[in-house]
Amino acid sequence: MAHLPVEAFADDEPFLIALPDGACAIIAGPSELWVHRDAGSDPVRVPIGDAELLATVAPHPRLQGGCAVSDDSTFAVVLSHGVLTQERRFVADLAIDTERLSATWTSEPRALRPDDFPRDRFGEDAFDDDGELAVSLTASLRTGGRLMICSEGSDLGSMNRYGSDFFTVASVAPDGAVAERRWEESGWKRQPGKHGIHGRFTADGEHAILTPNFGTGAWKGQQRVLRLSDGQLLAPRFPRGRSKASILDRSGERWWIEHEGELLAVDEITLADV
């Protein structure tokens, strides 16, 4: 993103897409996409068609950052309400043809069903919860015809200050209902300390990288890897001398890690049962 010839992203935060051929794309706004094939080439601007489909949500939804992975040419892009910018609660489908360098919105924005998630913003039974309260949606994965999502709680706007109430990785149906919970933790507002997890799917579509926002809880701030095939939670073990590294992604049969500000590609990382 640092090399994109874009001076500013206005009201939208760039959204990252992992393309099936190993390239990546960055959505800079509802009508603008940049495709970056490799480190030796410049990014190419691609106009996005049918942006008027997004106008079915009022106020107009915005890109609020996040990432999408897909095993075909259609990606579920995360959008947020135009005013409640911290609650990422919509997805809309975007079709990308990397050969013809074209992109088109193919669906109207749709939301998750909040009642399917363990919302508990204040940890008080007496709190009169608003039935319209949103849940977050920060990352998506389309694989084998199904859609998986990461939801990081009810209110991202106050996560850093107060912590979150839950984290969920789930498969969802076209109407936004939860079809299968792959992994979930909740009840954090009733526990000491602040809790929260940031989740993203790896570019190979096989894992979710779970990164705690705080050092509290059983993980003590350490990352975990969720194997999507069976929902098994795993603890990464890094090569000698890099015990404090963090996982960024897995792509092209390699793990990408960050260690002391350096980006490294390693062939294998030991994943131990938790």
mmCIF file of C-alpha atoms in Angstrom:
data_model
loop_
_atom_site.group_PDB
_atom_site.id
_atom_site.type_symbol
_atom_site.label_atom_id
_atom_site.label_comp_id
_atom_site.label_asym_id
_atom_site.label_seq_id
_atom_site.Cartn_x
_atom_site.Cartn_y
_atom_site.Cartn_z
ATOM 1 C CA MET A 1 0.000 0.000 0.000
ATOM 2 C CA ALA A 2 2.927 2.300 0.661
ATOM 3 C CA HIS A 3 3.792 2.236 -3.060
ATOM 4 C CA LEU A 4 0.299 2.870 -4.413
ATOM 5 C CA PRO A 5 0.053 6.106 -6.445
ATOM 6 C CA VAL A 6 -2.872 7.255 -4.291
ATOM 7 C CA GLU A 7 -2.467 10.415 -2.232
ATOM 8 C CA ALA A 8 -5.257 9.642 0.234
ATOM 9 C CA PHE A 9 -8.037 7.169 0.769
ATOM 10 C CA ALA A 10 -10.631 9.811 1.725
ATOM 11 C CA ASP A 11 -13.357 8.205 3.867
ATOM 12 C CA ASP A 12 -12.338 4.646 2.993
ATOM 13 C CA GLU A 13 -9.561 2.529 4.492
ATOM 14 C CA PRO A 14 -7.861 0.207 1.969
ATOM 15 C CA PHE A 15 -9.076 -3.378 1.898
ATOM 16 C CA LEU A 16 -6.641 -6.197 1.064
ATOM 17 C CA ILE A 17 -7.519 -9.131 -1.207
ATOM 18 C CA ALA A 18 -5.399 -12.262 -1.692
ATOM 19 C CA LEU A 19 -5.871 -13.355 -5.309
ATOM 20 C CA PRO A 20 -5.789 -17.103 -6.141
ATOM 21 C CA ASP A 21 -2.785 -16.744 -8.493
ATOM 22 C CA GLY A 22 -0.547 -15.429 -5.716
ATOM 23 C CA ALA A 23 -1.012 -11.760 -6.573
ATOM 24 C CA CYS A 24 -2.821 -9.311 -4.336
ATOM 25 C CA ALA A 25 -5.288 -6.491 -4.841
ATOM 26 C CA ILE A 26 -6.146 -3.453 -2.765
ATOM 27 C CA ILE A 27 -9.548 -1.778 -2.895
ATOM 28 C CA ALA A 28 -8.969 1.935 -2.420
ATOM 29 C CA GLY A 29 -12.636 2.922 -2.685
ATOM 30 C CA PRO A 30 -15.994 1.691 -3.972
ATOM 31 C CA SER A 31 -14.960 2.351 -7.594
ATOM 32 C CA GLU A 32 -11.209 1.778 -7.522
ATOM 33 C CA LEU A 33 -9.061 -1.343 -7.270
ATOM 34 C CA TRP A 34 -5.291 -1.792 -7.583
ATOM 35 C CA VAL A 35 -3.803 -5.139 -8.656
ATOM 36 C CA HIS A 36 -0.215 -5.891 -7.644
ATOM 37 C CA ARG A 37 1.148 -9.048 -9.291
ATOM 38 C CA ASP A 38 4.637 -9.222 -7.822
ATOM 39 C CA ALA A 39 7.404 -7.201 -6.201
ATOM 40 C CA GLY A 40 8.988 -6.409 -9.567
ATOM 41 C CA SER A 41 5.952 -4.768 -11.156
ATOM 42 C CA ASP A 42 3.970 -1.612 -10.537
ATOM 43 C CA PRO A 43 0.374 -1.852 -9.290
ATOM 44 C CA VAL A 44 -2.289 -1.455 -11.979
ATOM 45 C CA ARG A 45 -5.453 0.579 -11.416
ATOM 46 C CA VAL A 46 -8.708 -1.238 -12.240
ATOM 47 C CA PRO A 47 -12.085 0.575 -12.181
ATOM 48 C CA ILE A 48 -14.857 -1.235 -10.286
ATOM 49 C CA GLY A 49 -18.222 -1.400 -12.012
ATOM 50 C CA ASP A 50 -21.780 -1.352 -10.626
ATOM 51 C CA ALA A 51 -20.860 0.583 -7.471
ATOM 52 C CA GLU A 52 -24.473 1.759 -7.345
ATOM 53 C CA LEU A 53 -25.345 -1.632 -5.817
ATOM 54 C CA LEU A 54 -23.773 -0.409 -2.590
ATOM 55 C CA ALA A 55 -26.217 2.505 -2.399
ATOM 56 C CA THR A 56 -28.987 0.191 -1.195
ATOM 57 C CA VAL A 57 -27.594 0.766 2.321
ATOM 58 C CA ALA A 58 -28.104 4.248 3.719
ATOM 59 C CA PRO A 59 -25.947 6.046 4.678
ATOM 60 C CA HIS A 60 -23.607 4.851 1.960
ATOM 61 C CA PRO A 61 -21.337 2.110 3.397
ATOM 62 C CA ARG A 62 -17.590 2.584 3.566
ATOM 63 C CA LEU A 63 -14.533 0.414 3.322
ATOM 64 C CA GLN A 64 -13.108 0.172 6.825
ATOM 65 C CA GLY A 65 -10.080 -2.015 6.283
ATOM 66 C CA GLY A 66 -9.856 -5.788 6.539
ATOM 67 C CA CYS A 67 -9.004 -8.628 4.198
ATOM 68 C CA ALA A 68 -10.655 -11.239 1.986
ATOM 69 C CA VAL A 69 -9.499 -14.602 0.636
ATOM 70 C CA SER A 70 -11.286 -16.748 -1.955
ATOM 71 C CA ASP A 71 -10.645 -19.918 -3.951
ATOM 72 C CA ASP A 72 -12.486 -18.474 -6.952
ATOM 73 C CA SER A 73 -12.863 -15.033 -8.536
ATOM 74 C CA THR A 74 -15.514 -13.658 -6.155
ATOM 75 C CA PHE A 75 -14.610 -12.040 -2.828
ATOM 76 C CA ALA A 76 -16.773 -11.026 0.129
ATOM 77 C CA VAL A 77 -15.677 -7.456 0.874
ATOM 78 C CA VAL A 78 -16.251 -6.053 4.354
ATOM 79 C CA LEU A 79 -18.114 -2.747 4.553
ATOM 80 C CA SER A 80 -19.306 -0.655 7.470
ATOM 81 C CA HIS A 81 -22.224 1.644 8.080
ATOM 82 C CA GLY A 82 -21.521 5.151 6.803
ATOM 83 C CA VAL A 83 -21.909 6.681 10.279
ATOM 84 C CA LEU A 84 -21.108 3.858 12.693
ATOM 85 C CA THR A 85 -17.672 3.519 11.154
ATOM 86 C CA GLN A 86 -16.278 1.238 13.850
ATOM 87 C CA GLU A 87 -18.930 -1.462 13.455
ATOM 88 C CA ARG A 88 -17.963 -3.491 10.378
ATOM 89 C CA ARG A 89 -21.178 -5.295 9.687
ATOM 90 C CA PHE A 90 -21.776 -5.683 5.947
ATOM 91 C CA VAL A 91 -20.341 -7.799 3.155
ATOM 92 C CA ALA A 92 -20.809 -7.318 -0.578
ATOM 93 C CA ASP A 93 -19.539 -9.613 -3.340
ATOM 94 C CA LEU A 94 -16.876 -8.355 -5.733
ATOM 95 C CA ALA A 95 -15.899 -10.314 -8.872
ATOM 96 C CA ILE A 96 -12.321 -9.795 -10.111
ATOM 97 C CA ASP A 97 -10.971 -10.953 -13.475
ATOM 98 C CA THR A 98 -7.186 -10.674 -13.236
ATOM 99 C CA GLU A 99 -6.658 -11.650 -16.882
ATOM 100 C CA ARG A 100 -8.914 -8.951 -18.287
ATOM 101 C CA LEU A 101 -8.160 -6.603 -15.393
ATOM 102 C CA SER A 102 -11.805 -5.925 -14.610
ATOM 103 C CA ALA A 103 -13.827 -5.831 -11.389
ATOM 104 C CA THR A 104 -17.560 -5.595 -10.690
ATOM 105 C CA TRP A 105 -19.765 -5.546 -7.625
ATOM 106 C CA THR A 106 -22.215 -8.441 -7.957
ATOM 107 C CA SER A 107 -24.402 -8.118 -4.840
ATOM 108 C CA GLU A 108 -25.959 -5.604 -2.523
ATOM 109 C CA PRO A 109 -24.485 -5.288 1.001
ATOM 110 C CA ARG A 110 -25.804 -7.837 3.498
ATOM 111 C CA ALA A 111 -25.352 -8.114 7.246
ATOM 112 C CA LEU A 112 -24.798 -10.846 9.775
ATOM 113 C CA ARG A 113 -27.576 -11.765 12.188
ATOM 114 C CA PRO A 114 -26.584 -10.176 15.527
ATOM 115 C CA ASP A 115 -28.729 -12.571 17.570
ATOM 116 C CA ASP A 116 -26.571 -15.490 16.362
ATOM 117 C CA PHE A 117 -23.564 -14.114 18.267
ATOM 118 C CA PRO A 118 -22.873 -13.996 22.059
ATOM 119 C CA ARG A 119 -23.208 -10.236 22.433
ATOM 120 C CA ASP A 120 -22.542 -9.006 25.968
ATOM 121 C CA ARG A 121 -21.206 -5.472 25.656
ATOM 122 C CA PHE A 122 -21.368 -4.518 29.349
ATOM 123 C CA GLY A 123 -21.393 -7.891 31.098
ATOM 124 C CA GLU A 124 -24.565 -7.086 33.013
ATOM 125 C CA ASP A 125 -27.720 -9.181 32.974
ATOM 126 C CA ALA A 126 -29.817 -6.097 33.696
ATOM 127 C CA PHE A 127 -28.605 -4.247 30.616
ATOM 128 C CA ASP A 128 -31.507 -3.662 28.243
ATOM 129 C CA ASP A 129 -29.833 -4.681 25.007
ATOM 130 C CA ASP A 130 -30.908 -3.058 21.761
ATOM 131 C CA GLY A 131 -32.071 -5.789 19.392
ATOM 132 C CA GLU A 132 -30.664 -3.836 16.434
ATOM 133 C CA LEU A 133 -27.143 -3.711 17.861
ATOM 134 C CA ALA A 134 -24.616 -4.751 15.202
ATOM 135 C CA VAL A 135 -21.771 -7.224 15.371
ATOM 136 C CA SER A 136 -18.402 -6.700 13.744
ATOM 137 C CA LEU A 137 -17.142 -8.423 10.616
ATOM 138 C CA THR A 138 -13.469 -7.955 9.817
ATOM 139 C CA ALA A 139 -12.263 -10.777 7.542
ATOM 140 C CA SER A 140 -13.825 -13.192 5.057
ATOM 141 C CA LEU A 141 -12.966 -16.434 3.290
ATOM 142 C CA ARG A 142 -14.840 -18.050 0.394
ATOM 143 C CA THR A 143 -13.905 -21.696 0.019
ATOM 144 C CA GLY A 144 -15.736 -24.614 -1.529
ATOM 145 C CA GLY A 145 -18.816 -22.496 -2.088
ATOM 146 C CA ARG A 146 -19.187 -21.450 1.547
ATOM 147 C CA LEU A 147 -18.444 -18.162 3.307
ATOM 148 C CA MET A 148 -16.463 -17.993 6.541
ATOM 149 C CA ILE A 149 -16.048 -14.836 8.612
ATOM 150 C CA CYS A 150 -14.231 -13.444 11.622
ATOM 151 C CA SER A 151 -16.302 -11.368 14.032
ATOM 152 C CA GLU A 152 -14.347 -9.508 16.709
ATOM 153 C CA GLY A 153 -17.216 -8.494 18.974
ATOM 154 C CA SER A 154 -20.107 -6.060 19.222
ATOM 155 C CA ASP A 155 -18.300 -2.737 19.317
ATOM 156 C CA LEU A 156 -14.907 -2.213 17.693
ATOM 157 C CA GLY A 157 -15.058 1.494 18.499
ATOM 158 C CA SER A 158 -14.244 0.908 22.168
ATOM 159 C CA MET A 159 -12.204 -2.304 21.944
ATOM 160 C CA ASN A 160 -8.855 -0.718 22.778
ATOM 161 C CA ARG A 161 -10.327 1.069 25.771
ATOM 162 C CA TYR A 162 -12.698 -1.513 27.205
ATOM 163 C CA GLY A 163 -11.928 -4.775 25.413
ATOM 164 C CA SER A 164 -14.348 -6.929 23.448
ATOM 165 C CA ASP A 165 -17.168 -9.269 24.469
ATOM 166 C CA PHE A 166 -16.523 -12.198 22.083
ATOM 167 C CA PHE A 167 -14.641 -13.521 19.064
ATOM 168 C CA THR A 168 -16.083 -15.924 16.493
ATOM 169 C CA VAL A 169 -14.912 -17.780 13.396
ATOM 170 C CA ALA A 170 -17.979 -19.176 11.654
ATOM 171 C CA SER A 171 -19.502 -20.278 8.368
ATOM 172 C CA VAL A 172 -22.509 -18.156 7.481
ATOM 173 C CA ALA A 173 -25.469 -18.728 5.167
ATOM 174 C CA PRO A 174 -26.419 -16.294 2.373
ATOM 175 C CA ASP A 175 -28.971 -14.617 4.684
ATOM 176 C CA GLY A 176 -26.268 -13.857 7.286
ATOM 177 C CA ALA A 177 -27.266 -16.614 9.722
ATOM 178 C CA VAL A 178 -24.527 -18.662 11.379
ATOM 179 C CA ALA A 179 -24.437 -22.109 9.764
ATOM 180 C CA GLU A 180 -21.493 -23.523 11.734
ATOM 181 C CA ARG A 181 -19.281 -22.145 14.508
ATOM 182 C CA ARG A 182 -15.731 -23.206 13.800
ATOM 183 C CA TRP A 183 -14.280 -21.573 16.930
ATOM 184 C CA GLU A 184 -15.624 -19.094 19.471
ATOM 185 C CA GLU A 185 -14.815 -17.526 22.837
ATOM 186 C CA SER A 186 -17.159 -15.266 24.798
ATOM 187 C CA GLY A 187 -17.999 -14.003 28.269
ATOM 188 C CA TRP A 188 -14.955 -11.739 28.352
ATOM 189 C CA LYS A 189 -16.800 -8.755 29.864
ATOM 190 C CA ARG A 190 -17.483 -10.916 32.936
ATOM 191 C CA GLN A 191 -13.805 -11.757 33.410
ATOM 192 C CA PRO A 192 -10.981 -9.642 34.909
ATOM 193 C CA GLY A 193 -8.906 -7.561 32.519
ATOM 194 C CA LYS A 194 -9.469 -6.589 28.897
ATOM 195 C CA HIS A 195 -9.799 -9.219 26.194
ATOM 196 C CA GLY A 196 -9.942 -9.182 22.416
ATOM 197 C CA ILE A 197 -8.641 -11.041 19.349
ATOM 198 C CA HIS A 198 -7.870 -9.869 15.829
ATOM 199 C CA GLY A 199 -8.457 -12.557 13.210
ATOM 200 C CA ARG A 200 -7.558 -12.938 9.563
ATOM 201 C CA PHE A 201 -7.579 -15.855 7.131
ATOM 202 C CA THR A 202 -4.369 -16.971 5.466
ATOM 203 C CA ALA A 203 -4.023 -16.582 1.711
ATOM 204 C CA ASP A 204 -3.943 -20.381 1.264
ATOM 205 C CA GLY A 205 -7.426 -20.594 2.798
ATOM 206 C CA GLU A 206 -6.410 -23.257 5.328
ATOM 207 C CA HIS A 207 -5.928 -21.320 8.553
ATOM 208 C CA ALA A 208 -7.007 -18.300 10.564
ATOM 209 C CA ILE A 209 -4.326 -16.308 12.391
ATOM 210 C CA LEU A 210 -5.614 -15.222 15.822
ATOM 211 C CA THR A 211 -3.696 -12.361 17.452
ATOM 212 C CA PRO A 212 -4.647 -11.174 20.966
ATOM 213 C CA ASN A 213 -5.123 -7.439 21.391
ATOM 214 C CA PHE A 214 -4.012 -7.613 25.034
ATOM 215 C CA GLY A 215 -1.676 -9.673 27.205
ATOM 216 C CA THR A 216 -4.444 -10.923 29.497
ATOM 217 C CA GLY A 217 -6.011 -14.366 29.399
ATOM 218 C CA ALA A 218 -4.603 -17.852 28.975
ATOM 219 C CA TRP A 219 -2.680 -16.969 25.809
ATOM 220 C CA LYS A 220 -0.655 -14.216 27.533
ATOM 221 C CA GLY A 221 -0.651 -12.186 24.338
ATOM 222 C CA GLN A 222 0.700 -15.037 22.180
ATOM 223 C CA GLN A 223 -0.723 -15.839 18.746
ATOM 224 C CA ARG A 224 -2.685 -18.954 17.932
ATOM 225 C CA VAL A 225 -3.402 -20.615 14.575
ATOM 226 C CA LEU A 226 -6.853 -22.069 13.908
ATOM 227 C CA ARG A 227 -6.814 -24.991 11.473
ATOM 228 C CA LEU A 228 -10.027 -24.562 9.525
ATOM 229 C CA SER A 229 -10.389 -28.165 8.375
ATOM 230 C CA ASP A 230 -11.176 -29.400 11.898
ATOM 231 C CA GLY A 231 -11.331 -26.291 14.110
ATOM 232 C CA GLN A 232 -8.181 -27.298 16.018
ATOM 233 C CA LEU A 233 -6.430 -24.482 17.880
ATOM 234 C CA LEU A 234 -2.632 -24.638 17.552
ATOM 235 C CA ALA A 235 0.312 -22.777 19.077
ATOM 236 C CA PRO A 236 3.126 -21.759 16.679
ATOM 237 C CA ARG A 237 6.722 -22.633 17.505
ATOM 238 C CA PHE A 238 9.225 -20.510 15.608
ATOM 239 C CA PRO A 239 12.775 -21.340 14.454
ATOM 240 C CA ARG A 240 15.673 -20.892 16.885
ATOM 241 C CA GLY A 241 16.464 -17.240 17.495
ATOM 242 C CA ARG A 242 13.026 -16.094 16.383
ATOM 243 C CA SER A 243 10.869 -17.063 19.348
ATOM 244 C CA LYS A 244 9.320 -13.587 19.466
ATOM 245 C CA ALA A 245 8.255 -13.576 15.815
ATOM 246 C CA SER A 246 4.638 -13.153 14.731
ATOM 247 C CA ILE A 247 2.812 -14.811 11.835
ATOM 248 C CA LEU A 248 1.534 -12.567 9.062
ATOM 249 C CA ASP A 249 0.284 -15.078 6.479
ATOM 250 C CA ARG A 250 0.759 -18.378 4.685
ATOM 251 C CA SER A 251 1.019 -18.180 0.906
ATOM 252 C CA GLY A 252 2.872 -20.022 -1.828
ATOM 253 C CA GLU A 253 3.642 -22.952 0.503
ATOM 254 C CA ARG A 254 5.505 -20.623 2.849
ATOM 255 C CA TRP A 255 4.773 -18.946 6.144
ATOM 256 C CA TRP A 256 5.396 -15.214 6.250
ATOM 257 C CA ILE A 257 6.538 -13.938 9.624
ATOM 258 C CA GLU A 258 7.736 -10.682 11.143
ATOM 259 C CA HIS A 259 10.705 -10.661 13.506
ATOM 260 C CA GLU A 260 12.185 -7.467 14.956
ATOM 261 C CA GLY A 261 10.851 -5.420 12.064
ATOM 262 C CA GLU A 262 12.087 -7.818 9.373
ATOM 263 C CA LEU A 263 9.734 -9.722 7.052
ATOM 264 C CA LEU A 264 10.800 -13.329 6.474
ATOM 265 C CA ALA A 265 9.502 -16.311 4.507
ATOM 266 C CA VAL A 266 10.016 -19.732 6.124
ATOM 267 C CA ASP A 267 9.166 -23.131 4.694
ATOM 268 C CA GLU A 268 7.737 -24.599 7.868
ATOM 269 C CA ILE A 269 6.522 -23.630 11.343
ATOM 270 C CA THR A 270 5.822 -26.164 14.057
ATOM 271 C CA LEU A 271 2.181 -26.018 15.155
ATOM 272 C CA ALA A 272 1.599 -27.675 18.513
ATOM 273 C CA ASP A 273 -1.723 -28.658 20.083
ATOM 274 C CA VAL A 274 -2.907 -26.242 22.748
#
